[in-house]
Structures are given as C-alpha cells and as structure tokens.
CSV table of C-alpha atoms and ligand atoms in Angstrom, one decimal:
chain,number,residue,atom,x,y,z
A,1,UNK,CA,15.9,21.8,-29.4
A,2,UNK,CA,18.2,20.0,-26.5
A,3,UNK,CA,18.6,20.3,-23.9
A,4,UNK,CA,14.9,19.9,-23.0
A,5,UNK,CA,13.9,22.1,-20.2
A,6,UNK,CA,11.7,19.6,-18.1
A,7,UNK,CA,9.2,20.5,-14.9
A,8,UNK,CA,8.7,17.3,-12.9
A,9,UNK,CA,5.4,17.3,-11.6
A,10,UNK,CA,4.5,15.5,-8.1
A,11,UNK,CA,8.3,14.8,-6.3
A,12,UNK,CA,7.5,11.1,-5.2
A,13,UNK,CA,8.4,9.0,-8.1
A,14,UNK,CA,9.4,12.2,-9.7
A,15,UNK,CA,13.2,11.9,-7.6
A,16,UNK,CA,13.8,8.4,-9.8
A,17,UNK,CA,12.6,10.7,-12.8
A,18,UNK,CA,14.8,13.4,-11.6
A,19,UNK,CA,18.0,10.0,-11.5
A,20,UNK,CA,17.1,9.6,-15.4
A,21,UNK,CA,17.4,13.0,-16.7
A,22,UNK,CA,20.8,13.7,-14.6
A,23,UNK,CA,22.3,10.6,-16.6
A,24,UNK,CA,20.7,12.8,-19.7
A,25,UNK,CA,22.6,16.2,-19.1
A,26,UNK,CA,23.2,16.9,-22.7
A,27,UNK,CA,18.8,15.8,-23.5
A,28,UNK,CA,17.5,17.4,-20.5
A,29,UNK,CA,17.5,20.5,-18.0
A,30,UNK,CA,15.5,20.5,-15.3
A,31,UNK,CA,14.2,23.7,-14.7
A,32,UNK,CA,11.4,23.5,-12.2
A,33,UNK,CA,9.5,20.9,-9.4
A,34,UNK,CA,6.3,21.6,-8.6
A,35,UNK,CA,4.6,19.9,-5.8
A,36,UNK,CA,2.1,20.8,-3.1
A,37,UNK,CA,5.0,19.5,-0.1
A,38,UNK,CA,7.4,22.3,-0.8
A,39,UNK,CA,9.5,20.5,1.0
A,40,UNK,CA,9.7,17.6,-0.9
A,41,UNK,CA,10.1,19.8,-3.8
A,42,UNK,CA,12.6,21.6,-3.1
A,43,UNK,CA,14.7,18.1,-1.7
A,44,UNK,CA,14.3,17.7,-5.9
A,45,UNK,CA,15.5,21.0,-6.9
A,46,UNK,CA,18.4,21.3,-4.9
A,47,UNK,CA,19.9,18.7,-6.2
A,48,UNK,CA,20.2,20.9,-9.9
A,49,UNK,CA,21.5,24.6,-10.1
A,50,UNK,CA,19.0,26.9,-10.9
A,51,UNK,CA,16.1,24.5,-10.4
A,52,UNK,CA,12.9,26.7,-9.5
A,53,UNK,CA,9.7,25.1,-6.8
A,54,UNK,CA,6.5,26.1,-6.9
A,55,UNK,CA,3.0,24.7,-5.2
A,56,UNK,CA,1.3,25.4,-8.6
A,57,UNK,CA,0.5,23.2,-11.5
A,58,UNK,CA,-0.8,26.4,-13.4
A,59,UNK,CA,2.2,28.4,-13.3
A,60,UNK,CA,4.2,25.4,-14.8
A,61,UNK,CA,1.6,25.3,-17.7
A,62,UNK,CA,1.8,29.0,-18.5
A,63,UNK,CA,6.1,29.5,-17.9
A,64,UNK,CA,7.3,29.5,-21.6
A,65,UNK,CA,10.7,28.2,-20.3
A,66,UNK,CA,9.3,25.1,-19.6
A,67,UNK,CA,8.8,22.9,-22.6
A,68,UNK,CA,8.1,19.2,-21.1
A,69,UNK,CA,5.4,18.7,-18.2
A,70,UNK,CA,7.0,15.8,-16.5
A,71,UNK,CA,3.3,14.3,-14.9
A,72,UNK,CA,4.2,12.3,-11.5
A,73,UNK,CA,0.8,13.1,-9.5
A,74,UNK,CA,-1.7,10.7,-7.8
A,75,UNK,CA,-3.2,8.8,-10.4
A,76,UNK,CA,-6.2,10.5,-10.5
A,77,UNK,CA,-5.0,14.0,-11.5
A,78,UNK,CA,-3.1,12.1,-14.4
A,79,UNK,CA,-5.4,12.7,-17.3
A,80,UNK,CA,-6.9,16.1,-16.6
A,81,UNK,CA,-3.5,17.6,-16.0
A,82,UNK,CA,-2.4,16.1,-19.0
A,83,UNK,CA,-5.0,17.6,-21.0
A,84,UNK,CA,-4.2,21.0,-19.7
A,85,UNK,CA,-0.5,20.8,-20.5
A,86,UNK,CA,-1.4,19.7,-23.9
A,87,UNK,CA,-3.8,22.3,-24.3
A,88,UNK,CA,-0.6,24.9,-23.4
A,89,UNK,CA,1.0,22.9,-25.9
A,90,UNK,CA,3.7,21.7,-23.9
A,91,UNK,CA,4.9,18.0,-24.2
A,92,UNK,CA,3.7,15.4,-21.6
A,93,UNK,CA,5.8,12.5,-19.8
A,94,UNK,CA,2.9,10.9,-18.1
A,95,UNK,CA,2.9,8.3,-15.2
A,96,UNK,CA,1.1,5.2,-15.3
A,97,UNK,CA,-1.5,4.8,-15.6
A,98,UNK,CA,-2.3,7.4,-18.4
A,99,UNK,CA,-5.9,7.8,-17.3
A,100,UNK,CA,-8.6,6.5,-15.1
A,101,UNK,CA,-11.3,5.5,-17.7
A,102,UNK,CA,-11.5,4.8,-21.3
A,103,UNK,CA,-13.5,7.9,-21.6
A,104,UNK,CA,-11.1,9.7,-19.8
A,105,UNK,CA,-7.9,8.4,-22.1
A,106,UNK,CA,-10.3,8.7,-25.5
A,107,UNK,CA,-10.2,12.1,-24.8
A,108,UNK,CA,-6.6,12.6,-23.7
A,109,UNK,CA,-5.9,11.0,-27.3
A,110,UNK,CA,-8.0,13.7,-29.2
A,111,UNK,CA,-6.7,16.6,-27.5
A,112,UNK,CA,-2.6,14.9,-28.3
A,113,UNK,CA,-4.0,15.1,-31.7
A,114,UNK,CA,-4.1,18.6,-31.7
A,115,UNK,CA,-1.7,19.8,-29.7
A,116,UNK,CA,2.1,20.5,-30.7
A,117,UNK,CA,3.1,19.0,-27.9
A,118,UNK,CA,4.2,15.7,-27.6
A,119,UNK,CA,2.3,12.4,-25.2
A,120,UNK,CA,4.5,9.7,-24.3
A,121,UNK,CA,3.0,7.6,-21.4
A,122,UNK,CA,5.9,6.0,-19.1
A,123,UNK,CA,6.5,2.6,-19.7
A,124,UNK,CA,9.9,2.4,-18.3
A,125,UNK,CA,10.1,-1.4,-17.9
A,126,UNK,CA,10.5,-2.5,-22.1
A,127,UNK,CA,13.7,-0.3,-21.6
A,128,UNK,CA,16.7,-2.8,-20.9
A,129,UNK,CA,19.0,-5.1,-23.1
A,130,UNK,CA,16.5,-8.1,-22.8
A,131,UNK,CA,14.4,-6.0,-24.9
A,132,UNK,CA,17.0,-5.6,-27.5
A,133,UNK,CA,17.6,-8.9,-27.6
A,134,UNK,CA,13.8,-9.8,-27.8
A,135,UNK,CA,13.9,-7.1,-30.7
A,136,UNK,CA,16.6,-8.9,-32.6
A,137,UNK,CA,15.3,-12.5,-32.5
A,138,UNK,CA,12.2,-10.5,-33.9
A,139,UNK,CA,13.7,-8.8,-36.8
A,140,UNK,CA,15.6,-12.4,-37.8
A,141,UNK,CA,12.2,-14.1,-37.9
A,142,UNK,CA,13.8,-16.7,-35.1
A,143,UNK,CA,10.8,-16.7,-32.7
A,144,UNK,CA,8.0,-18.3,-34.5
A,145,UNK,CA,4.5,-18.0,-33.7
A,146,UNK,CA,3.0,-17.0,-30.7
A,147,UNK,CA,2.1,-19.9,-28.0
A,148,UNK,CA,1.6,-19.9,-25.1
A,149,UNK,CA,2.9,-17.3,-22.2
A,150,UNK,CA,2.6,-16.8,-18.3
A,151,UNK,CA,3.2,-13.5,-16.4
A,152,UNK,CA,3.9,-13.8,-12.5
A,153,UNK,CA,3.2,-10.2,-10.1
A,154,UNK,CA,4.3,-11.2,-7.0
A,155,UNK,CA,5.0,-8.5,-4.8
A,156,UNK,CA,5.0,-7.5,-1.2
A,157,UNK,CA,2.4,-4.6,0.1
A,158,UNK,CA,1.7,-3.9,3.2
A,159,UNK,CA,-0.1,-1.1,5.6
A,160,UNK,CA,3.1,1.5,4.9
A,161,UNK,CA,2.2,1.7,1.3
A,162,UNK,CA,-1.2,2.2,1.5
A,163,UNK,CA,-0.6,4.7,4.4
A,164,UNK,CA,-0.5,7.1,1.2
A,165,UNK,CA,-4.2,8.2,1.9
A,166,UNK,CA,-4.5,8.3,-2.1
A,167,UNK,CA,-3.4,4.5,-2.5
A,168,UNK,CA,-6.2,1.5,-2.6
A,169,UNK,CA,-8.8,3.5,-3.0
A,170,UNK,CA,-11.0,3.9,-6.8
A,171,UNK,CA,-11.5,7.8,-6.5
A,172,UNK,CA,-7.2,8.2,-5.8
A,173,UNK,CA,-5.3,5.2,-7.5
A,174,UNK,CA,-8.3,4.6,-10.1
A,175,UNK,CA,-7.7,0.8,-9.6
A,176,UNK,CA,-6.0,-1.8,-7.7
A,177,UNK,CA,-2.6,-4.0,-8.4
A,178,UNK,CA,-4.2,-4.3,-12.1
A,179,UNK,CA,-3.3,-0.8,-12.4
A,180,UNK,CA,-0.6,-0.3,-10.1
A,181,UNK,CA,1.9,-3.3,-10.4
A,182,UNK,CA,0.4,-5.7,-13.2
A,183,UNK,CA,0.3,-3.0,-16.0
A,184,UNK,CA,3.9,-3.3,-16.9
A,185,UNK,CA,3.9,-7.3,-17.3
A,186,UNK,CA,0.8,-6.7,-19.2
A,187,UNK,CA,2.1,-4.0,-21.6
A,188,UNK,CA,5.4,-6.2,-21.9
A,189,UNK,CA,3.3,-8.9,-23.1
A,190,UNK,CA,1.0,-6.7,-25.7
A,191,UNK,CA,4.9,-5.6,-27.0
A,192,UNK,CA,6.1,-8.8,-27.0
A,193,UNK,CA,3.1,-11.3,-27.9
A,194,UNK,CA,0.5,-9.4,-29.6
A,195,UNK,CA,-2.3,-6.6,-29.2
A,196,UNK,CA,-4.8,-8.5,-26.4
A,197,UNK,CA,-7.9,-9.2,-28.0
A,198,UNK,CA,-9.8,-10.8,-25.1
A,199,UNK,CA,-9.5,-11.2,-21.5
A,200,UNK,CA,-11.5,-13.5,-18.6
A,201,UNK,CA,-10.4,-12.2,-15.3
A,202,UNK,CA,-10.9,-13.1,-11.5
A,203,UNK,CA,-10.4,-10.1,-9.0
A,204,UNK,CA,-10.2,-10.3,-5.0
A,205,UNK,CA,-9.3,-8.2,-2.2
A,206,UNK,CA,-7.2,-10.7,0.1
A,207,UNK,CA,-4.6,-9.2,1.8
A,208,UNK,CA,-4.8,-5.3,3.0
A,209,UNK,CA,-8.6,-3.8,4.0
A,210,UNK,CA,-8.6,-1.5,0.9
A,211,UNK,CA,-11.2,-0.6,-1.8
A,212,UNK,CA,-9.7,-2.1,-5.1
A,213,UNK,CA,-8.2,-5.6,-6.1
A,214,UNK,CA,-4.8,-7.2,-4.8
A,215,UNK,CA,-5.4,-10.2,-6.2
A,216,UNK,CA,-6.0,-10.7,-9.8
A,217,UNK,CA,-5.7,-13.9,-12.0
A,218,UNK,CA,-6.7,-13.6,-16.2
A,219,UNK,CA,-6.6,-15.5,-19.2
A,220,UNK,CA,-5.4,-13.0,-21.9
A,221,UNK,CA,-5.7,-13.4,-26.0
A,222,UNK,CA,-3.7,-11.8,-28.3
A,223,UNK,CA,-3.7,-10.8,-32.2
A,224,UNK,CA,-0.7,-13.2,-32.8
A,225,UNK,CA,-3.2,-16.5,-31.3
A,226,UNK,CA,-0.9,-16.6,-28.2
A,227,UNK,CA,-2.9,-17.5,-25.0
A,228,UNK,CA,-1.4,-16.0,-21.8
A,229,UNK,CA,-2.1,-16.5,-17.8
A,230,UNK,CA,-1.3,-13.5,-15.6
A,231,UNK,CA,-1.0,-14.2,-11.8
A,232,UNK,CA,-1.1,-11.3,-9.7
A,233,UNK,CA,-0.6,-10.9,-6.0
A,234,UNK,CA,0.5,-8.2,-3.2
A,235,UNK,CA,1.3,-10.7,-0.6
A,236,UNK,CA,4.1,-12.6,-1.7
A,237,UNK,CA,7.0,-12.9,0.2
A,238,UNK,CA,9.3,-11.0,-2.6
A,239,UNK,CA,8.5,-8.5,-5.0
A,240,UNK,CA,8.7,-10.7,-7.9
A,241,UNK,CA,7.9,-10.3,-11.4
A,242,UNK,CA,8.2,-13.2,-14.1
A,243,UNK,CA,7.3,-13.6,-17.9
A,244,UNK,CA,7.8,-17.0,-19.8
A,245,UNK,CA,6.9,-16.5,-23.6
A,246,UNK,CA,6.8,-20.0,-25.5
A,247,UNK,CA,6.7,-19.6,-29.2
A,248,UNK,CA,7.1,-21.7,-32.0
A,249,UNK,CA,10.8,-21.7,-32.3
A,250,UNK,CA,12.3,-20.7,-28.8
A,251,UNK,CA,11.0,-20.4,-25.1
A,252,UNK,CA,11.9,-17.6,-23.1
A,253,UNK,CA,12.4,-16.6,-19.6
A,254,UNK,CA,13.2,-13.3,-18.2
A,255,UNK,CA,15.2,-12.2,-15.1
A,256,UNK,CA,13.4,-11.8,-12.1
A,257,UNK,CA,14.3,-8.0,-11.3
A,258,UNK,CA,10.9,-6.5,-10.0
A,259,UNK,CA,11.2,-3.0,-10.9
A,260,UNK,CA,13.7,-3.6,-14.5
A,261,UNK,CA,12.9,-6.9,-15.9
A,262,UNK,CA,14.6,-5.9,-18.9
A,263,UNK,CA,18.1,-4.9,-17.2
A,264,UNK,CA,19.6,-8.1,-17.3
A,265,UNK,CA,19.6,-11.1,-20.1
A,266,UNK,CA,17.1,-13.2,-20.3
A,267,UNK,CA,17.4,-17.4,-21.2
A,268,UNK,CA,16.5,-18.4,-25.2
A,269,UNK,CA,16.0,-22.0,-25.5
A,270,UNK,CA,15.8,-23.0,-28.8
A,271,UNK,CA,13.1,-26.0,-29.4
A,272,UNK,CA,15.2,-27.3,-31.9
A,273,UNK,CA,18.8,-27.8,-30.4
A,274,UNK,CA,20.4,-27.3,-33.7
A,275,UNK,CA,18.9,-24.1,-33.6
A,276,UNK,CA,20.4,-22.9,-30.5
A,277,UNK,CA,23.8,-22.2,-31.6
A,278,UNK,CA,22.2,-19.4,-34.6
A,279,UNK,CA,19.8,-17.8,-31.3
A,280,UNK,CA,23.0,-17.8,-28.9
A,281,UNK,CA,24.8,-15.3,-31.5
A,282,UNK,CA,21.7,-13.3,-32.3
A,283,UNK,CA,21.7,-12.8,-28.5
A,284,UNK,CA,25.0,-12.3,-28.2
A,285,UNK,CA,25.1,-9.6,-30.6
A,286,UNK,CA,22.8,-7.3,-29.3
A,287,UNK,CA,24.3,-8.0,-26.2
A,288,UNK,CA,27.3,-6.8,-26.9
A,289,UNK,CA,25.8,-3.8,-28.7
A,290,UNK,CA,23.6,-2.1,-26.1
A,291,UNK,CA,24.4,0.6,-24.0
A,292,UNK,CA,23.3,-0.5,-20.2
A,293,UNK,CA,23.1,2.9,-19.3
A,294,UNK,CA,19.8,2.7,-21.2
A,295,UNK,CA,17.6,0.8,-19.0
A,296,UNK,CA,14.4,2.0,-17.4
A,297,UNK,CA,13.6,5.8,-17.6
A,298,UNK,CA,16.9,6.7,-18.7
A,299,UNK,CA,16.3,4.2,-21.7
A,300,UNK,CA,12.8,6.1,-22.1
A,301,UNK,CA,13.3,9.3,-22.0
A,302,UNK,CA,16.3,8.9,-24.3
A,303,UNK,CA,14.1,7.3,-26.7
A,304,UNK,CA,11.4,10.2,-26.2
A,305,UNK,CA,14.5,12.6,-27.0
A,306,UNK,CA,15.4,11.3,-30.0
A,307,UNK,CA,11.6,11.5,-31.0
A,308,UNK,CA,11.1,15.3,-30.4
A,309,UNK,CA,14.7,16.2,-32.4
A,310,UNK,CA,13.2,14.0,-35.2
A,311,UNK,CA,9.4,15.1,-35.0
A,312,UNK,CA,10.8,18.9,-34.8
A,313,UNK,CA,12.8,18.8,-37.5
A,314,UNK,CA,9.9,16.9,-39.3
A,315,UNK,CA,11.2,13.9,-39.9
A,316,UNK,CA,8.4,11.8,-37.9
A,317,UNK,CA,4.9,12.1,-36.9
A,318,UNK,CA,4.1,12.8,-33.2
A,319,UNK,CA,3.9,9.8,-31.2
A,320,UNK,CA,0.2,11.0,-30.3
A,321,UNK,CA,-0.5,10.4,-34.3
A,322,UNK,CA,1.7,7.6,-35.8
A,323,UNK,CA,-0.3,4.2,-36.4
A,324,UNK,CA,0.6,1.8,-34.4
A,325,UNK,CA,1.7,-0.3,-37.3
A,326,UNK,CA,4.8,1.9,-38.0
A,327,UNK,CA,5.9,2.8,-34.7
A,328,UNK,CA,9.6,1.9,-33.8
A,329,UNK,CA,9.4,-0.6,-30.7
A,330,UNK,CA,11.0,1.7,-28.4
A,331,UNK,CA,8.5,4.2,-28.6
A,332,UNK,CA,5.7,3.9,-26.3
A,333,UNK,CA,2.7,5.8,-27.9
A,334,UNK,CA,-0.5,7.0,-26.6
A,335,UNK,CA,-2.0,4.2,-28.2
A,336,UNK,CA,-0.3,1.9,-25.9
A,337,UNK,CA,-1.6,3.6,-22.9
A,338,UNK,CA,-5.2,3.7,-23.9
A,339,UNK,CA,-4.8,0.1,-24.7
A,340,UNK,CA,-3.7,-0.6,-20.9
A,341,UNK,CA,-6.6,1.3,-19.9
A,342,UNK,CA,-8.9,-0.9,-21.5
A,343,UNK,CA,-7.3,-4.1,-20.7
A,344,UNK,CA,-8.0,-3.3,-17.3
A,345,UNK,CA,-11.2,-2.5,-17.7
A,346,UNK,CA,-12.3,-5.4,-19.3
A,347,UNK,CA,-10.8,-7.7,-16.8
A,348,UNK,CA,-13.0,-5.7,-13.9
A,349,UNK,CA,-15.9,-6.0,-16.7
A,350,UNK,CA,-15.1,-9.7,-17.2
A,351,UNK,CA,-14.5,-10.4,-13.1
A,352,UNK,CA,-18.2,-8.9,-12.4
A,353,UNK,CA,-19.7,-10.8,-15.3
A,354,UNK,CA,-18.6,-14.2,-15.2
A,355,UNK,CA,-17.6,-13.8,-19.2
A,356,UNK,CA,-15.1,-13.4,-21.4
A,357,UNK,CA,-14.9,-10.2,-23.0
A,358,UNK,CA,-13.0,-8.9,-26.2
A,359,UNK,CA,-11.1,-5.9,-26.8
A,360,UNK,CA,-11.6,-3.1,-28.4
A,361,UNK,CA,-14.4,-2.1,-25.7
A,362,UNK,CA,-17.9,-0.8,-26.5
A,363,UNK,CA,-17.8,2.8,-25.4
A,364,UNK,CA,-21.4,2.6,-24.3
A,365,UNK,CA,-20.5,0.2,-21.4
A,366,UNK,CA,-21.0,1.8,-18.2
A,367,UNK,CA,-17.3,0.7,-17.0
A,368,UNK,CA,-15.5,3.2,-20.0
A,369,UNK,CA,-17.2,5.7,-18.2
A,370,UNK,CA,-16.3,4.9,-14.6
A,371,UNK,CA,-15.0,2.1,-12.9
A,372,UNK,CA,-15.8,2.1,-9.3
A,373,UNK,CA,-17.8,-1.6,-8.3
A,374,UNK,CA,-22.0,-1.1,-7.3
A,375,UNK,CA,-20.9,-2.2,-3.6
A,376,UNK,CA,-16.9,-1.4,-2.4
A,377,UNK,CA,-15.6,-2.8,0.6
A,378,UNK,CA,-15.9,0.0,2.1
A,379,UNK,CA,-19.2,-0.1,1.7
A,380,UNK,CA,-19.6,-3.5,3.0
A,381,UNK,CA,-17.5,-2.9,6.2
B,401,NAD,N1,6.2,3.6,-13.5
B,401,NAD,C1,6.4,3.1,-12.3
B,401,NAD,O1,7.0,2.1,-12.1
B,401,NAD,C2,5.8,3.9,-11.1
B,401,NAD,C3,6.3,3.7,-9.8
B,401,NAD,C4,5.8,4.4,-8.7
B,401,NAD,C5,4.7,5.3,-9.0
B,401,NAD,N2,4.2,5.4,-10.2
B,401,NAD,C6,3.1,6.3,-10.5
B,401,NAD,O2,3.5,7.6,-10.2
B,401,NAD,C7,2.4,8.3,-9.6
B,401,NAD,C8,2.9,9.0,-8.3
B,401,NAD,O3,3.2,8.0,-7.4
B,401,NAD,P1,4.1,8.3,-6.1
B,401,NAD,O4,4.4,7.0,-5.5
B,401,NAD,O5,5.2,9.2,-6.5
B,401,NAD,O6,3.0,9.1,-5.2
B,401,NAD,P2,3.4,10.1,-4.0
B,401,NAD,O7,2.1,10.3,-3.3
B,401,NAD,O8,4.5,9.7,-3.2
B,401,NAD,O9,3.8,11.5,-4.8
B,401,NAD,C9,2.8,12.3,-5.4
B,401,NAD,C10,3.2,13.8,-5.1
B,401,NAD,O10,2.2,14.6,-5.8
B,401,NAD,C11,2.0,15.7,-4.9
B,401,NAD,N3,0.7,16.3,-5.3
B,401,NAD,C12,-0.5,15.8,-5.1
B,401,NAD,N4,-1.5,16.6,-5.7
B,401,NAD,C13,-0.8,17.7,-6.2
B,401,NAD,C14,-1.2,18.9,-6.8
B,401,NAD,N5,-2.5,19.2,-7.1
B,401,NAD,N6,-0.2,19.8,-7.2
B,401,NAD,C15,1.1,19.5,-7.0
B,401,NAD,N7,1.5,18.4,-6.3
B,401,NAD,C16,0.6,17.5,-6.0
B,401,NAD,C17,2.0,15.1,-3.6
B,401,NAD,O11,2.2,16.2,-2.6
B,401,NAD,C18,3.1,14.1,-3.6
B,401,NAD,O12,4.3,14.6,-3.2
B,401,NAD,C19,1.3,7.4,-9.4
B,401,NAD,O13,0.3,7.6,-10.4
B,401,NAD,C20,1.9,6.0,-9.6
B,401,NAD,O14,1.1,5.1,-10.3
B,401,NAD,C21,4.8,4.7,-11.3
C-alpha cells in the first residue's frame, strides 16, 4: 500500500522521474538509485532523505523494501531487466521503448502475465488536460468518424546527443528517431485515432553519421478507417511536435510543446458552426476540471498509483492482463507498448520492401526477431 517505495533505475532521464514522484509524496518514496556513475546516482539520492545508491541492478531486484523497479537504462537493457524484476515480482515503470524486438516484448508480456508485479510502459505524453478534453468530446460522441490525421516530429539533434556512445546505434538505442522521438506522436495517434492496422514507410539517415534512421516519413491506417501521415525529422530548426486529427464532426490541432503536447489546450473546430458553441462547453468543462499538476509523469505515475491500490485490493485486473477493450484511457498497458514495438517494425519492414505491410506482424518474419538492416552505415563507411 502507499506510499510506494520506488528504485529508479539508470539516473539520466531517471532525475525528471525522480521531479514526478516528489510532486507524489503521499504515492511514492524513493528509496534507492541505482546506476553504474555513482556519481550521478548519488546527485539523485541526495535530493531525498534516506535515499540508498548502489552500482547493482541485482541487489535492487532482491531488497524486499523496494516494491517498484523504476527502469531508466539504455534502451537495450530495457526488456531483460524488466523480465528480471518481474520475475522478483516487483512492479516495473519502464522507459520507452519497452523492448527492442517483438520477440523480445512477446516475451516481456508472458512473463507480466505471471508475475504479481505490475508492467506499465511510460508513456508520459497522453498525460495533460488536452487529453481530457480529447476524452470528453469522446464520451459525448462529438467527434465523429475518423479521417484523416497528420503528425509532425521535428526536432533538433546534433553531435552532443549522440556523444552518448549508446545513442544512434541498433545494438544501444535498438532503432532510430522511430523509436526515440516519433513513438509518442505515434502512440497519441493509436489512443486517439484507432489501433494502426497498416503502415508504408520511407526511412533515411540525413543529418548525423549514425547507424539508424533520422528521417522517417509513413502512411499509417487505423481500425477506426482514419488515414494518417507522420513526418519525422532530427534536423529541424526547433524541436517541434504537431498532431492535426480531422474527423467527421470537428478538426483538431494540438499545442506545439515538444516534450508535453498534452499540457496546454488544444483548438476544436467544429465543421458545423452551429456545432461549435455545444464543443466549446464540452471543452470548457474538462478544462475547468483537470488538475494541471497532472501532466506528463506526474499525470502517469498517478494514474499507475491508483491502479496498484485498486488491483491490490482486487478491484481490477493487472494492467499486464486487462483486454484492451476495457482499459480506462489513462492507463497505458503492456499491450500498448508491444503495439509501438511492432509499428516500428513494420515501417523498417515496409521501408526495405517497397510495400505496405499490415499489423498485427507475422512472428516468423526475420525483423520480430531482430532488427538491425543486412548492410548499416557503418558498414558502408
Ligand atoms: N519518455 C521520454 O520522453 C524519454 C526521454 C528521454 C529518455 N528516454 C528513455 O530513457 C532511457 C534512458 O535515456 P537517458 O537519456 O536517461 O540515457 P543516459 O545514458 O543519460 O542514462 C542512462 C544511465 O543508465 C546507466 N546505466 C547503464 N547501464 C547500467 C547498468 N547495467 N546498471 C546500472 N546503470 C546503468 C548509465 O550509467 C546512465 O547514467 C532510454 O531508453 C530513452 O529512450 C525516454
């Protein structure tokens, strides 16, 4: 029961983790960082009373006064570590991206099945009051069918980030901007428009000498019949990040805050002008009712606190086992993560093909099992 004693796992990303769960104090305790830089670790600990460092991942797995593995590691380690917390049976916060194959996230999903612990993949962008205004326009049937959508990544990357010796490469990051920057508009978009059925992609390396993609452009289907076009690129000018969503009823366009799209309002323009009037209150009243404080990881791991009191006491199925069908929006599930996994992987499938290709994915296809290219640019150079 609360609070939640947490070990945050990797003290990078893990400080803006660390941000969250102070704003949390009665949900979470920090009790431990662990990270091979003790001295990044303990910059982390210091900042709580109490708060223990160590170098090693298996003493966090095996200290029984540690009940949430908070996983903020390379990308790579992501999975496997995950798999051993589980196995301790110790609940998981896990970075994105939740694995680096389909194999590898198929089998993160069976062992969440049997663990007592608790999977909840990070997906801190849907946290905001944009989403709980997309949320209410849902619930008063106001949006109408799925159109037509387009998602701009346009950020700025340069030779500092991938000075990270981990970063642009298959074997550290598992991918390129697919994986690190356009996974969030794409999982906003399977919330939002519909699970993506199929996906024709175009992948290019154009603006640092790395391994993996920074440019990406796709054509993305989804269950609801919406179409969407995703634009991806590392060398913009600004870090930008913009989704349009047309449906039937209303078109929408969200704020352009890179790293919380969801933090401020975004515009609702109804088709039908007499309309607009009935979407502005909608709007306004969930608005008015949302607690800002709940935006990105705070917003998340509130949302993941409220699931373990519930799923404890046995009021709710683990996010690792509900059906998708009747999972509250605010949870992200394993599910969801596997599902990024594979969008990805079919776009790299679709870019080396030349076709389209639908989702779910064959798990006999080479790619599920690993997805490094025949010939890198490494090799090539
Ligand atoms: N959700 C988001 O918006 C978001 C933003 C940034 C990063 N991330 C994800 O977070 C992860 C970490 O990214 P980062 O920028 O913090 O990277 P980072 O390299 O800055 O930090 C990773 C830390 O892990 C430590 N580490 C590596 N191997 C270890 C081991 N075996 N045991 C203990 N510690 C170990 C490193 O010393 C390092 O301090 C990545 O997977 C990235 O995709 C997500």
């Amino acid at each position: 029961m609360p609070p939640w004693r947490v070990a945050i796992v990797g003290a990078g990303i893990g400080a803006q983790h660390l941000d969250a769960y102070l704003g949390l104090p009665e949900q979470f305790q920090l009790t431990c960082v662990c990270d091979l830089d003790v001295d990044r670790a303990q910059t982390l600990a210091r900042r709580v009373t109490g708060c223990a460092v160590t170098e090693s991942i298996d003493h966090v797995l095996h200290d029984p006064a540690i009940d949430i593995v908070d996983i903020c590691l390379p990308s790579h380690l992501h999975a496997t570590v995950a798999i051993s917390a589980l196995n301790a049976d110790k609940h998981v916060i896990c970075e994105k991206p939740l694995a680096g194959t389909v194999i590898e996230a198929d089998a993160l999903i069976d062992v969440a099945r049997q663990s007592k612990g608790v999977l909840m993949p990070v997906f801190q962008y849907r946290y905001g009051v944009a989403a709980a205004q997309m949320q209410a326009l849902k619930d008063n049937h106001l949006l109408g069918k799925a159109q037509v959508a387009t998602l701009e990544t346009h950020w700025n990357r340069g030779a500092d980030y991938y000075a990270n010796d981990w970063r642009g490469t298959w074997a550290g990051e598992c991918g390129g901007v697919l994986i690190t920057h356009a996974i969030h508009s794409h999982d906003l978009l399977a919330q939002w428009f519909g699970k993506i059925t199929a996906v024709s992609a175009t992948v290019d390396t154009r603006v640092n000498p790395i391994e993996t993609e920074d440019t990406a452009a796709l054509i993305l289907h989804t269950d609801s019949g919406g179409i969407a076009t995703s634009s991806v690129t590392l060398g913009a000018a600004t870090d930008t990040t913009r989704i349009r969503l047309v449906y039937d009823n209303i078109t929408i366009e969200s704020a352009r805050n890179p790293y919380k799209p969801c933090a401020e309002p975004w515009t609702f323009t109804a088709r039908d002008a007499t309309q607009q009037a009935t979407i502005d209150q909608v709007v306004g009243a969930a608005t008015a009712g949302y607690d800002h404080a709940l935006t990105g990881y705070v917003g998340q791991f509130h949302a993941l606190a409220q699931h373990l009191t519930q799923y404890l006491a046995g009021q709710q199925q683990s996010t690792s086992q509900v059906a998708d069908a009747q999972k509250p929006t605010q949870w992200v599930t394993v599910a969801d993560g596997v599902a990024s996994i594979e969008l990805i992987t079919a776009a790299y499938e679709s870019a080396r093909t030349g076709s389209t290709v639908s989702l779910p994915l064959a798990r006999h296809l080479p790619i599920c099992h690993d997805l490094v290219p025949a010939t890198t640019l490494t090799d090539a150079l």
